[in-house]
Amino acid sequence: AYDTPYCDGRQTIVHLFEWKWTDIAAECERFLGPNEFCAVQVSPPMEHLLASSSGYPWWQRYQPISYKLESRSGNEAEFIDMVNRCNAVGVRIIVDAVVNHMTGIGQSGTGSGGSSFNADNRDFPGVPYGYNDFTPRDQCPSSDGQIHDYSNVNEVRNCMLVGLTDLYGGSDYVRQKVSEYFNHVIDLGVMGFRVDASKHMWPGDLEAIQGLTKDLNTDAGFPAGARPFFYHEVIDQGGEPITVQDYFSVGRTTEFRFGKKIAWGVNDFSQLGNIYDAGWGMAPSDKALNFVDNHDNQRGHGGGGDILTFQNGKDYTLGVCFSLAHDYGFMRIMSSYYFDNSDQGPPSGGGGSTSDVVINDDGTCGGGWVCEHRWNAITQMVRFRNAVAGTSIENWYQEGDNVAFSRGNKGFFAMTKYGSFDKTLQTGLPAGTYCELISHCANQVTVNADGTAMVSIHNEQEPVFAICVGCGDG
Ligand code: ARE
Ligand code: CA
């Protein structure tokens, strides 16, 4: 019940990492709505640590101080305005929910919303949480109270993740406070939650918390009885006792092996045929929230790994476009800012502020924002994914550095690694003239009566080809 997004058939979530609410509202209206994105995953909206001595890094927002909607991205009034304006154009909001822990030990002072706190005393009056709301020390088996051994389930769930004070999810009071936070934003019209660090929470505690959440707000356009959409951050690369399967009763799970497979496949196209690997323990399509990279592994946090990011340029375009053309999972795409070191926060005028996103005349972003979601081929493939939803992969073709396949009888996709490809292929599509999406119909494609077509790609930057039934220009 928690694994269904309510997006009128739209298929792609974009993570607008560290964007301000005012910019997200504008982006929904000017870009995400018209290009049929399902939803935006926003950075954690609750009150957080201000790590001024570390130069206001991005990760300060993963250290909660209260559930007041006062963060680096904006205040509650701005949050409400964003939710309303995005909902009005059919784009839903997904909140990044940090509820496994509060701030790190050793921290005290005042948070982004003005609440005082003292982590060593487990004192967070802005909620309020006190000593008894944190996991009892005797439930954590490690000698220093921290997580070291990921093969020990009690340690992973009852000890402190990188020194972050661990909330006691077994407590009725904690469950109530967390669900009040969730219900507050549900009342404001959000669609769902990315739950941070779910691996470090007991599935039963999550089930209890989620059981206390309201149905989605019908005033925001959700159907009556719709349950909030949940996806859980569980880093499962195999080899640990905690698996994504443990969380299927509480929603979807992040599938980190997908990004690894895409990186390997772009490197060697012969590996692209076996992206979903059940034998490897990957979540089945209807339980997976998949992505090429995320805000952690693009900067070496969360274990890093073999992944593609915007820094790989054309290879990244190929990886994301292939993923969007594929039938696996519910897709999230990353939208980043440029950085020189892995702690660096978003573009800023100083003092922990965040700069506005700049939109250039050609539709790309400036001011230090990457905006992968605005890269032409990626945006066009978001439209393709909507058009072919519900169909499966057919007419698979792969030879050297070229790959192509159809999605049922609704769409056909091809890509080549080095910018030039010409071949007659079976598209599985009805005969007719089609608009090639990446070129915005500059290229027209004829599908013959037998379903074959001449597939041509001549584009160094975006060597991608896509046609679909009923797809005009976008
Ligand atoms: C910061 C500092 C630390 C300091 C701490 C407390 O960097 O030095 O001790 O504050 O003061 C993010 C950053 C962290 C940051 C934290 C809080 O990445 O560096 O700590 O915010 O500000 C594990 C978890 C997984 C987690 C990754 C990062 O399982 O849940 O680690 N990912 C989420 C978010 C992160 C966020 C947090 C959780 C915390 O996406 O952005 O941290 O809210 C193997 C295991 C994985 C493990 C991985 C790395 O691969 O299988 O489970 O991931 O190793 O340890
Ligand atoms: Ca925990």
Coordinates of C-alpha atoms and ligand atoms in Angstrom, one line a residue:
A1 CA 0.0 0.0 0.0
Y2 CA 2.9 2.3 0.7
D3 CA 4.6 1.7 -2.7
T4 CA 2.2 3.5 -5.0
P5 CA 2.9 7.1 -6.1
Y6 CA -0.2 9.2 -7.1
C7 CA 1.1 11.0 -10.2
D8 CA -1.5 10.5 -13.0
G9 CA 0.8 8.1 -14.8
R10 CA 3.9 10.3 -14.5
Q11 CA 6.9 8.1 -13.9
T12 CA 9.9 10.1 -12.7
I13 CA 11.0 11.8 -9.4
V14 CA 13.7 14.4 -9.5
H15 CA 15.8 15.1 -6.4
L16 CA 16.4 18.9 -6.3
F17 CA 19.2 18.5 -3.8
E18 CA 19.6 21.6 -1.6
W19 CA 17.2 23.8 -3.6
K20 CA 15.2 26.5 -1.8
W21 CA 11.4 26.1 -1.7
T22 CA 11.0 29.4 -3.7
D23 CA 13.1 27.9 -6.5
I24 CA 11.3 24.6 -6.4
A25 CA 7.9 26.3 -6.7
A26 CA 9.1 28.2 -9.7
E27 CA 10.7 25.1 -11.3
C28 CA 7.4 23.1 -10.9
E29 CA 5.6 25.8 -12.9
R30 CA 8.1 26.6 -15.5
F31 CA 9.6 23.2 -16.2
L32 CA 8.6 20.1 -14.2
G33 CA 4.9 20.5 -14.8
P34 CA 5.1 21.1 -18.5
N35 CA 7.6 18.2 -18.8
E36 CA 5.5 15.8 -16.9
F37 CA 7.6 15.0 -13.9
C38 CA 5.8 13.0 -11.1
A39 CA 7.5 14.5 -8.1
V40 CA 10.3 16.4 -6.4
Q41 CA 12.3 14.9 -3.6
V42 CA 13.2 17.9 -1.5
S43 CA 16.0 18.2 1.1
P44 CA 15.1 17.6 4.7
P45 CA 12.6 20.4 5.6
M46 CA 12.9 20.1 9.4
E47 CA 15.0 22.3 11.7
H48 CA 18.6 21.2 11.6
L49 CA 22.1 21.8 12.9
L50 CA 24.0 24.9 11.7
A51 CA 27.5 23.5 11.3
S52 CA 29.1 26.9 10.9
S53 CA 32.6 25.7 12.0
S54 CA 32.5 23.2 9.1
G55 CA 31.4 25.9 6.6
Y56 CA 27.7 25.0 6.6
P57 CA 28.1 21.6 4.8
W58 CA 25.2 20.0 3.0
W59 CA 25.2 17.2 5.7
Q60 CA 24.1 19.5 8.5
R61 CA 20.6 18.9 7.3
Y62 CA 20.8 15.2 8.3
Q63 CA 21.1 16.3 11.9
P64 CA 17.6 17.2 13.1
I65 CA 17.0 19.6 16.1
S66 CA 13.2 19.7 15.8
Y67 CA 10.4 19.0 13.3
K68 CA 9.6 22.7 12.8
L69 CA 9.7 23.4 9.0
E70 CA 12.5 26.0 9.3
S71 CA 15.6 25.0 7.2
R72 CA 18.2 26.3 4.9
S73 CA 15.7 25.8 2.1
G74 CA 13.1 28.1 3.7
N75 CA 10.4 28.5 6.3
E76 CA 7.0 27.0 6.7
A77 CA 5.1 29.6 4.7
E78 CA 7.5 29.1 1.8
F79 CA 7.2 25.3 2.1
I80 CA 3.4 25.6 1.9
D81 CA 3.5 27.9 -1.1
M82 CA 5.8 25.4 -2.8
V83 CA 3.6 22.4 -2.1
N84 CA 0.5 24.3 -3.4
R85 CA 2.1 25.6 -6.5
C86 CA 3.7 22.2 -7.4
N87 CA 0.5 20.3 -6.7
A88 CA -1.4 22.8 -9.0
V89 CA 0.7 21.7 -11.9
G90 CA 0.6 18.0 -11.1
V91 CA 4.0 17.7 -9.5
R92 CA 4.0 16.1 -6.1
I93 CA 6.4 16.8 -3.1
I94 CA 8.3 14.0 -1.4
V95 CA 9.9 14.8 2.0
D96 CA 13.3 13.5 3.0
A97 CA 12.5 12.3 6.5
V98 CA 15.4 12.0 9.0
V99 CA 13.9 10.2 11.9
N100 CA 16.5 7.6 13.0
H101 CA 18.4 10.1 14.9
M102 CA 18.9 13.7 16.0
T103 CA 22.2 15.6 16.0
G104 CA 25.6 14.1 16.6
I105 CA 27.0 13.8 20.1
G106 CA 29.1 16.8 21.2
Q107 CA 26.8 19.2 19.5
S108 CA 24.8 21.9 21.3
G109 CA 23.5 25.4 20.7
T110 CA 20.7 26.7 18.5
G111 CA 19.2 25.2 15.3
S112 CA 18.0 26.6 12.0
G113 CA 14.6 27.3 13.5
G114 CA 15.9 28.9 16.8
S115 CA 15.4 25.9 19.0
S116 CA 18.0 25.2 21.6
F117 CA 19.5 21.7 22.1
N118 CA 22.2 19.7 23.8
A119 CA 22.9 16.4 22.2
D120 CA 25.1 15.0 25.1
N121 CA 22.1 15.5 27.4
R122 CA 19.8 14.2 24.8
D123 CA 17.8 17.4 25.2
F124 CA 15.8 18.6 22.2
P125 CA 13.1 20.9 23.7
G126 CA 11.9 21.9 20.2
V127 CA 10.2 18.5 19.9
P128 CA 10.5 17.9 22.9
Y129 CA 12.7 14.8 23.2
G130 CA 14.6 13.9 26.3
Y131 CA 16.9 11.2 27.6
N132 CA 14.3 8.4 27.6
D133 CA 13.5 9.0 23.9
F134 CA 16.8 7.6 22.8
T135 CA 17.8 4.0 22.4
P136 CA 18.8 2.6 25.8
R137 CA 22.5 2.0 26.0
D138 CA 22.1 -1.7 27.0
Q139 CA 20.4 -2.4 23.7
C140 CA 23.5 -1.4 21.7
P141 CA 26.1 -4.1 21.8
S142 CA 29.2 -2.1 20.7
S143 CA 31.7 -1.0 23.4
D144 CA 31.5 2.7 22.5
G145 CA 27.9 3.0 21.5
Q146 CA 28.7 3.5 17.8
I147 CA 28.1 1.3 14.7
H148 CA 31.2 -0.5 13.5
D149 CA 30.0 -4.0 12.6
Y150 CA 27.4 -4.1 9.8
S151 CA 27.1 -7.9 10.2
N152 CA 25.5 -7.3 13.7
V153 CA 21.8 -6.4 13.2
N154 CA 21.4 -5.1 16.8
E155 CA 24.4 -2.9 16.4
V156 CA 23.3 -1.4 13.1
R157 CA 19.8 -0.6 14.5
N158 CA 20.4 0.2 18.1
C159 CA 23.8 2.0 18.1
M160 CA 24.8 5.4 16.8
L161 CA 25.3 5.9 13.1
V162 CA 28.4 8.1 12.7
G163 CA 27.9 9.5 16.3
L164 CA 24.3 10.6 15.7
T165 CA 22.1 10.3 18.8
D166 CA 19.8 7.3 18.1
L167 CA 16.1 7.7 18.6
Y168 CA 14.2 4.9 20.3
G169 CA 11.7 3.8 17.7
G170 CA 10.3 1.2 20.1
S171 CA 8.8 4.0 22.3
D172 CA 5.2 5.0 21.8
Y173 CA 6.1 8.6 22.4
V174 CA 8.8 8.7 19.7
R175 CA 6.4 7.0 17.3
Q176 CA 3.8 9.6 18.0
K177 CA 6.1 12.5 17.6
V178 CA 7.5 11.2 14.3
S179 CA 4.0 10.5 12.9
E180 CA 2.9 14.0 14.0
Y181 CA 5.7 15.4 11.8
F182 CA 4.6 13.1 8.9
N183 CA 0.9 14.1 9.4
H184 CA 1.8 17.8 9.5
V185 CA 3.3 17.7 6.0
I186 CA 0.6 15.3 4.8
D187 CA -2.0 17.9 5.8
L188 CA 0.0 20.5 3.9
G189 CA -0.3 18.3 0.7
V190 CA 2.9 16.2 0.3
M191 CA 2.6 12.8 -1.4
G192 CA 5.3 10.9 0.4
F193 CA 8.6 10.3 2.1
R194 CA 12.1 9.2 1.4
V195 CA 13.0 7.7 4.8
D196 CA 16.7 8.3 5.6
A197 CA 18.8 5.5 7.2
S198 CA 15.9 3.0 7.3
K199 CA 18.5 0.3 7.6
H200 CA 19.2 1.6 11.1
M201 CA 15.5 1.4 12.1
W202 CA 13.5 -1.7 12.9
P203 CA 11.0 -2.5 10.2
G204 CA 8.4 -3.1 13.0
D205 CA 9.0 0.4 14.3
L206 CA 8.5 1.9 10.8
E207 CA 5.3 -0.1 10.4
A208 CA 4.0 1.3 13.7
I209 CA 4.9 4.9 12.7
Q210 CA 3.5 4.6 9.2
G211 CA 0.4 3.0 10.7
L212 CA -0.2 6.2 12.5
T213 CA -0.1 8.4 9.4
K214 CA -3.2 9.9 7.7
D215 CA -4.3 9.2 4.2
L216 CA -3.2 11.8 1.7
N217 CA -5.0 15.1 1.6
T218 CA -7.9 15.0 -0.8
D219 CA -7.9 18.8 -1.0
A220 CA -4.5 18.5 -2.6
G221 CA -6.0 16.3 -5.3
F222 CA -5.2 12.9 -4.0
P223 CA -7.9 10.2 -4.2
A224 CA -9.8 9.3 -1.1
G225 CA -8.1 6.6 0.9
A226 CA -4.7 7.0 -0.7
R227 CA -1.9 6.0 1.6
P228 CA 1.4 8.1 1.6
F229 CA 4.1 6.8 -0.7
F230 CA 7.2 5.6 1.2
Y231 CA 10.6 4.6 0.0
H232 CA 13.3 3.6 2.4
E233 CA 17.0 4.2 2.2
V234 CA 18.5 0.8 2.7
I235 CA 22.0 0.4 1.3
D236 CA 22.0 -3.3 0.3
Q237 CA 24.9 -4.3 -2.0
G238 CA 24.7 -7.9 -0.8
G239 CA 26.9 -9.3 1.9
E240 CA 25.1 -7.9 5.0
P241 CA 22.3 -9.5 7.0
I242 CA 20.0 -6.5 6.6
T243 CA 18.4 -6.7 3.1
V244 CA 15.9 -4.6 1.1
Q245 CA 13.5 -7.5 1.4
D246 CA 13.2 -6.8 5.1
Y247 CA 11.4 -3.5 4.3
F248 CA 8.9 -4.5 1.5
S249 CA 6.0 -4.3 4.0
V250 CA 6.6 -0.6 4.6
G251 CA 7.1 0.6 1.0
R252 CA 9.7 0.6 -1.7
T253 CA 13.4 0.5 -1.1
T254 CA 16.4 2.3 -2.7
E255 CA 18.1 -0.1 -5.1
F256 CA 21.8 0.8 -5.0
R257 CA 22.8 -2.2 -7.2
F258 CA 21.0 -0.6 -10.1
G259 CA 23.4 2.3 -10.4
K260 CA 26.3 0.0 -10.2
K261 CA 24.9 -2.1 -13.0
I262 CA 24.3 1.0 -15.1
A263 CA 27.9 2.1 -14.6
W264 CA 29.2 -1.3 -15.6
G265 CA 26.8 -1.5 -18.6
V266 CA 27.7 1.9 -20.0
N267 CA 31.3 0.9 -19.8
D268 CA 30.6 -2.4 -21.6
F269 CA 27.2 -2.5 -23.5
S270 CA 27.2 -6.3 -23.5
Q271 CA 26.3 -6.1 -19.8
L272 CA 23.2 -3.9 -20.3
G273 CA 21.0 -6.9 -21.0
N274 CA 21.0 -8.0 -17.3
I275 CA 20.2 -4.9 -15.3
Y276 CA 17.6 -6.5 -13.0
D277 CA 19.3 -9.4 -11.3
A278 CA 17.0 -11.3 -9.0
G279 CA 19.7 -13.7 -8.1
W280 CA 21.7 -10.9 -6.7
G281 CA 18.8 -10.0 -4.3
M282 CA 17.8 -6.9 -6.1
A283 CA 14.3 -5.6 -5.3
P284 CA 11.7 -6.6 -7.9
S285 CA 10.5 -3.7 -10.2
D286 CA 7.4 -2.9 -8.2
K287 CA 9.5 -2.5 -5.0
A288 CA 12.5 -0.7 -6.3
L289 CA 13.2 3.0 -6.2
N290 CA 16.1 3.2 -8.6
F291 CA 18.6 5.8 -9.6
V292 CA 22.0 6.1 -11.4
D293 CA 23.6 8.2 -8.5
N294 CA 22.4 9.9 -5.4
H295 CA 23.6 12.8 -3.2
D296 CA 25.9 10.5 -1.2
N297 CA 27.6 8.3 -3.7
Q298 CA 28.2 11.2 -6.2
R299 CA 30.6 12.6 -3.5
G300 CA 31.9 9.3 -2.1
H301 CA 29.6 9.2 1.0
G302 CA 27.5 6.2 1.9
G303 CA 30.1 3.8 0.7
G304 CA 30.5 5.4 -2.7
G305 CA 31.0 2.7 -5.4
D306 CA 31.2 2.3 -9.1
I307 CA 28.7 4.9 -10.3
L308 CA 28.3 7.5 -13.0
T309 CA 27.6 11.1 -12.1
F310 CA 27.3 14.4 -14.0
Q311 CA 31.1 14.6 -13.9
N312 CA 31.1 11.7 -16.4
G313 CA 29.3 14.0 -19.0
K314 CA 28.2 12.0 -22.0
D315 CA 28.5 8.6 -20.2
Y316 CA 26.1 10.0 -17.6
T317 CA 23.6 11.0 -20.2
L318 CA 23.8 7.5 -21.6
G319 CA 23.3 5.9 -18.2
V320 CA 20.3 8.0 -17.3
C321 CA 18.7 7.8 -20.7
F322 CA 19.0 4.0 -20.8
S323 CA 17.6 3.8 -17.2
L324 CA 14.6 6.0 -18.2
A325 CA 14.0 3.8 -21.3
H326 CA 14.2 0.6 -19.2
D327 CA 11.1 -0.9 -17.6
Y328 CA 12.7 -1.5 -14.2
G329 CA 11.6 0.3 -11.0
F330 CA 10.3 3.7 -10.1
M331 CA 13.0 6.1 -11.3
R332 CA 14.6 9.1 -9.5
I333 CA 17.0 11.4 -11.2
M334 CA 19.6 13.5 -9.4
S335 CA 19.9 17.2 -9.8
S336 CA 23.1 18.5 -8.3
Y337 CA 25.4 21.5 -7.7
Y338 CA 29.1 21.6 -8.6
F339 CA 31.5 21.0 -5.7
D340 CA 35.2 20.9 -5.1
N341 CA 35.1 18.8 -1.9
S342 CA 32.7 16.3 -0.5
D343 CA 31.5 18.4 2.4
Q344 CA 30.8 21.6 0.4
G345 CA 27.2 23.0 0.7
P346 CA 25.2 24.5 -2.1
P347 CA 26.1 27.7 -3.9
S348 CA 26.0 30.4 -1.3
G349 CA 26.5 34.1 -0.7
G350 CA 27.9 33.2 2.7
G351 CA 26.7 32.8 6.2
G352 CA 24.9 29.5 5.5
S353 CA 22.5 31.0 3.0
T354 CA 21.7 29.3 -0.3
S355 CA 21.8 31.2 -3.6
D356 CA 19.0 31.3 -6.1
V357 CA 19.1 28.8 -9.0
V358 CA 20.0 30.7 -12.2
I359 CA 18.3 29.7 -15.4
N360 CA 20.2 30.6 -18.6
D361 CA 18.6 31.8 -21.8
D362 CA 19.2 28.4 -23.4
G363 CA 17.4 26.6 -20.5
T364 CA 20.5 25.3 -18.8
C365 CA 21.3 26.3 -15.2
G366 CA 24.0 28.6 -14.0
G367 CA 25.2 29.9 -10.7
G368 CA 26.9 26.6 -9.7
W369 CA 23.8 24.4 -10.3
V370 CA 24.1 21.4 -12.6
C371 CA 20.4 20.7 -13.3
E372 CA 20.9 17.3 -14.9
H373 CA 17.1 17.1 -15.2
R374 CA 17.3 19.9 -17.7
W375 CA 19.9 18.2 -19.9
N376 CA 18.0 17.9 -23.2
A377 CA 18.2 14.1 -23.7
I378 CA 17.3 13.4 -20.1
T379 CA 14.2 15.6 -20.1
Q380 CA 13.0 14.1 -23.4
M381 CA 13.5 10.6 -21.9
V382 CA 11.3 11.5 -18.9
R383 CA 8.6 12.1 -21.5
F384 CA 9.3 8.8 -23.2
R385 CA 9.1 6.9 -19.9
N386 CA 5.6 8.3 -19.3
A387 CA 4.5 7.4 -22.8
V388 CA 5.6 3.7 -22.6
A389 CA 4.6 3.0 -19.0
G390 CA 3.2 -0.5 -18.4
T391 CA 5.0 -2.1 -21.4
S392 CA 8.0 -4.4 -21.2
I393 CA 11.2 -4.6 -23.1
E394 CA 11.1 -6.4 -26.5
N395 CA 13.2 -6.6 -29.7
W396 CA 16.4 -6.4 -27.7
Y397 CA 19.4 -5.6 -29.9
Q398 CA 23.0 -5.2 -28.8
E399 CA 26.1 -5.2 -30.8
G400 CA 29.4 -3.7 -29.7
D401 CA 28.8 -0.1 -28.5
N402 CA 25.2 0.0 -29.8
V403 CA 22.0 -1.0 -28.0
A404 CA 18.3 -0.7 -28.8
F405 CA 15.0 -2.1 -27.7
S406 CA 11.3 -1.5 -27.9
R407 CA 8.8 -1.0 -25.1
G408 CA 5.9 -3.1 -26.1
N409 CA 4.4 -1.5 -29.2
K410 CA 4.6 2.0 -27.7
G411 CA 8.1 3.1 -28.0
F412 CA 11.6 2.4 -29.4
F413 CA 14.9 3.4 -27.9
A414 CA 18.5 3.2 -29.1
M415 CA 21.9 4.6 -28.1
T416 CA 25.4 4.4 -29.3
K417 CA 28.6 5.2 -27.4
Y418 CA 30.5 7.2 -30.0
G419 CA 28.0 9.4 -31.7
S420 CA 27.3 7.6 -35.0
F421 CA 25.0 4.7 -35.8
D422 CA 22.9 3.7 -38.8
K423 CA 21.0 0.4 -38.9
T424 CA 17.7 -1.0 -39.9
L425 CA 16.1 -2.6 -36.8
Q426 CA 12.8 -4.1 -35.8
T427 CA 11.0 -1.5 -33.7
G428 CA 7.8 -3.4 -32.9
L429 CA 5.8 -0.2 -33.6
P430 CA 2.9 0.3 -36.0
A431 CA 3.8 1.7 -39.4
G432 CA 3.9 5.5 -39.7
T433 CA 6.0 8.6 -39.4
Y434 CA 7.4 9.3 -35.9
C435 CA 9.0 12.3 -34.3
E436 CA 12.4 11.6 -32.9
L437 CA 12.3 13.0 -29.4
I438 CA 15.9 13.9 -28.6
S439 CA 16.0 16.1 -31.8
H440 CA 12.6 17.6 -31.0
C441 CA 11.3 16.2 -34.3
A442 CA 14.1 17.6 -36.4
N443 CA 14.5 14.0 -37.3
Q444 CA 11.4 12.2 -38.6
V445 CA 11.5 8.4 -38.6
T446 CA 9.6 6.1 -40.9
V447 CA 8.4 2.8 -39.5
N448 CA 7.6 0.4 -42.3
A449 CA 4.7 -2.0 -42.6
D450 CA 6.8 -4.8 -41.2
G451 CA 7.8 -2.7 -38.1
T452 CA 11.4 -2.1 -39.2
A453 CA 12.9 1.3 -39.4
M454 CA 16.2 2.9 -40.3
V455 CA 17.6 4.0 -36.9
S456 CA 20.2 6.8 -37.3
I457 CA 22.1 8.6 -34.6
H458 CA 24.6 11.4 -35.5
N459 CA 25.1 13.3 -32.3
E460 CA 28.4 13.4 -30.3
Q461 CA 26.9 15.0 -27.2
E462 CA 23.7 13.0 -26.9
P463 CA 24.0 9.8 -29.0
V464 CA 20.5 8.7 -28.1
F465 CA 17.4 8.0 -30.2
A466 CA 13.7 7.7 -29.0
I467 CA 10.4 7.5 -30.8
C468 CA 7.0 6.7 -29.3
V469 CA 3.4 6.4 -30.2
G470 CA 1.6 9.7 -29.6
C471 CA 4.8 11.6 -28.7
G472 CA 5.0 15.0 -30.3
D473 CA 7.6 17.6 -29.6
G474 CA 8.2 18.6 -26.0
Ligands
ARE1 C1 28.6 14.0 9.8 C2 30.1 13.9 9.7 C3 30.6 12.8 10.6 C4 30.1 13.0 12.0 C5 28.6 13.1 12.0 C6 28.0 13.4 13.4 O1 30.5 13.7 8.3 O2 32.0 12.8 10.6 O3 30.5 11.9 12.8 O4 28.2 14.2 11.1 O5 28.4 14.7 13.9 C7 25.2 12.5 6.0 C8 26.7 12.4 5.7 C9 27.5 12.1 7.0 C10 27.2 13.1 8.1 C11 25.7 12.9 8.4 C12 25.1 13.8 9.5 O6 26.9 11.4 4.7 O7 28.9 12.3 6.6 O8 27.9 12.9 9.2 O9 24.9 13.3 7.2 O10 25.4 15.1 9.2 C13 25.5 4.4 6.0 C14 24.0 4.4 6.3 C15 23.2 5.3 5.4 C16 23.8 6.7 5.3 C17 25.3 6.5 4.8 C18 25.9 7.9 4.7 O11 23.6 3.1 6.3 O12 21.9 5.4 5.9 O13 26.0 5.8 5.8 N1 23.0 7.5 4.3 C19 22.0 8.5 4.9 C20 22.0 9.8 4.1 C21 23.3 10.6 4.4 C22 23.3 11.0 5.8 C23 22.8 10.0 6.7 C24 22.2 8.8 6.3 C25 22.6 10.3 8.2 O14 21.8 9.6 2.7 O15 23.4 11.7 3.5 O16 24.7 11.2 6.2 O17 21.4 11.1 8.3 C26 28.3 0.5 3.9 C27 27.0 0.2 4.5 C28 26.1 1.3 4.4 C29 26.7 2.6 5.0 C30 28.0 2.8 4.2 C31 28.8 4.1 4.8 O18 28.2 0.6 2.5 O19 26.4 -0.9 3.8 O20 24.9 1.1 5.2 O21 25.8 3.7 4.8 O22 28.9 1.7 4.4 O23 29.1 3.9 6.1
CA2 CA 18.6 3.3 15.1

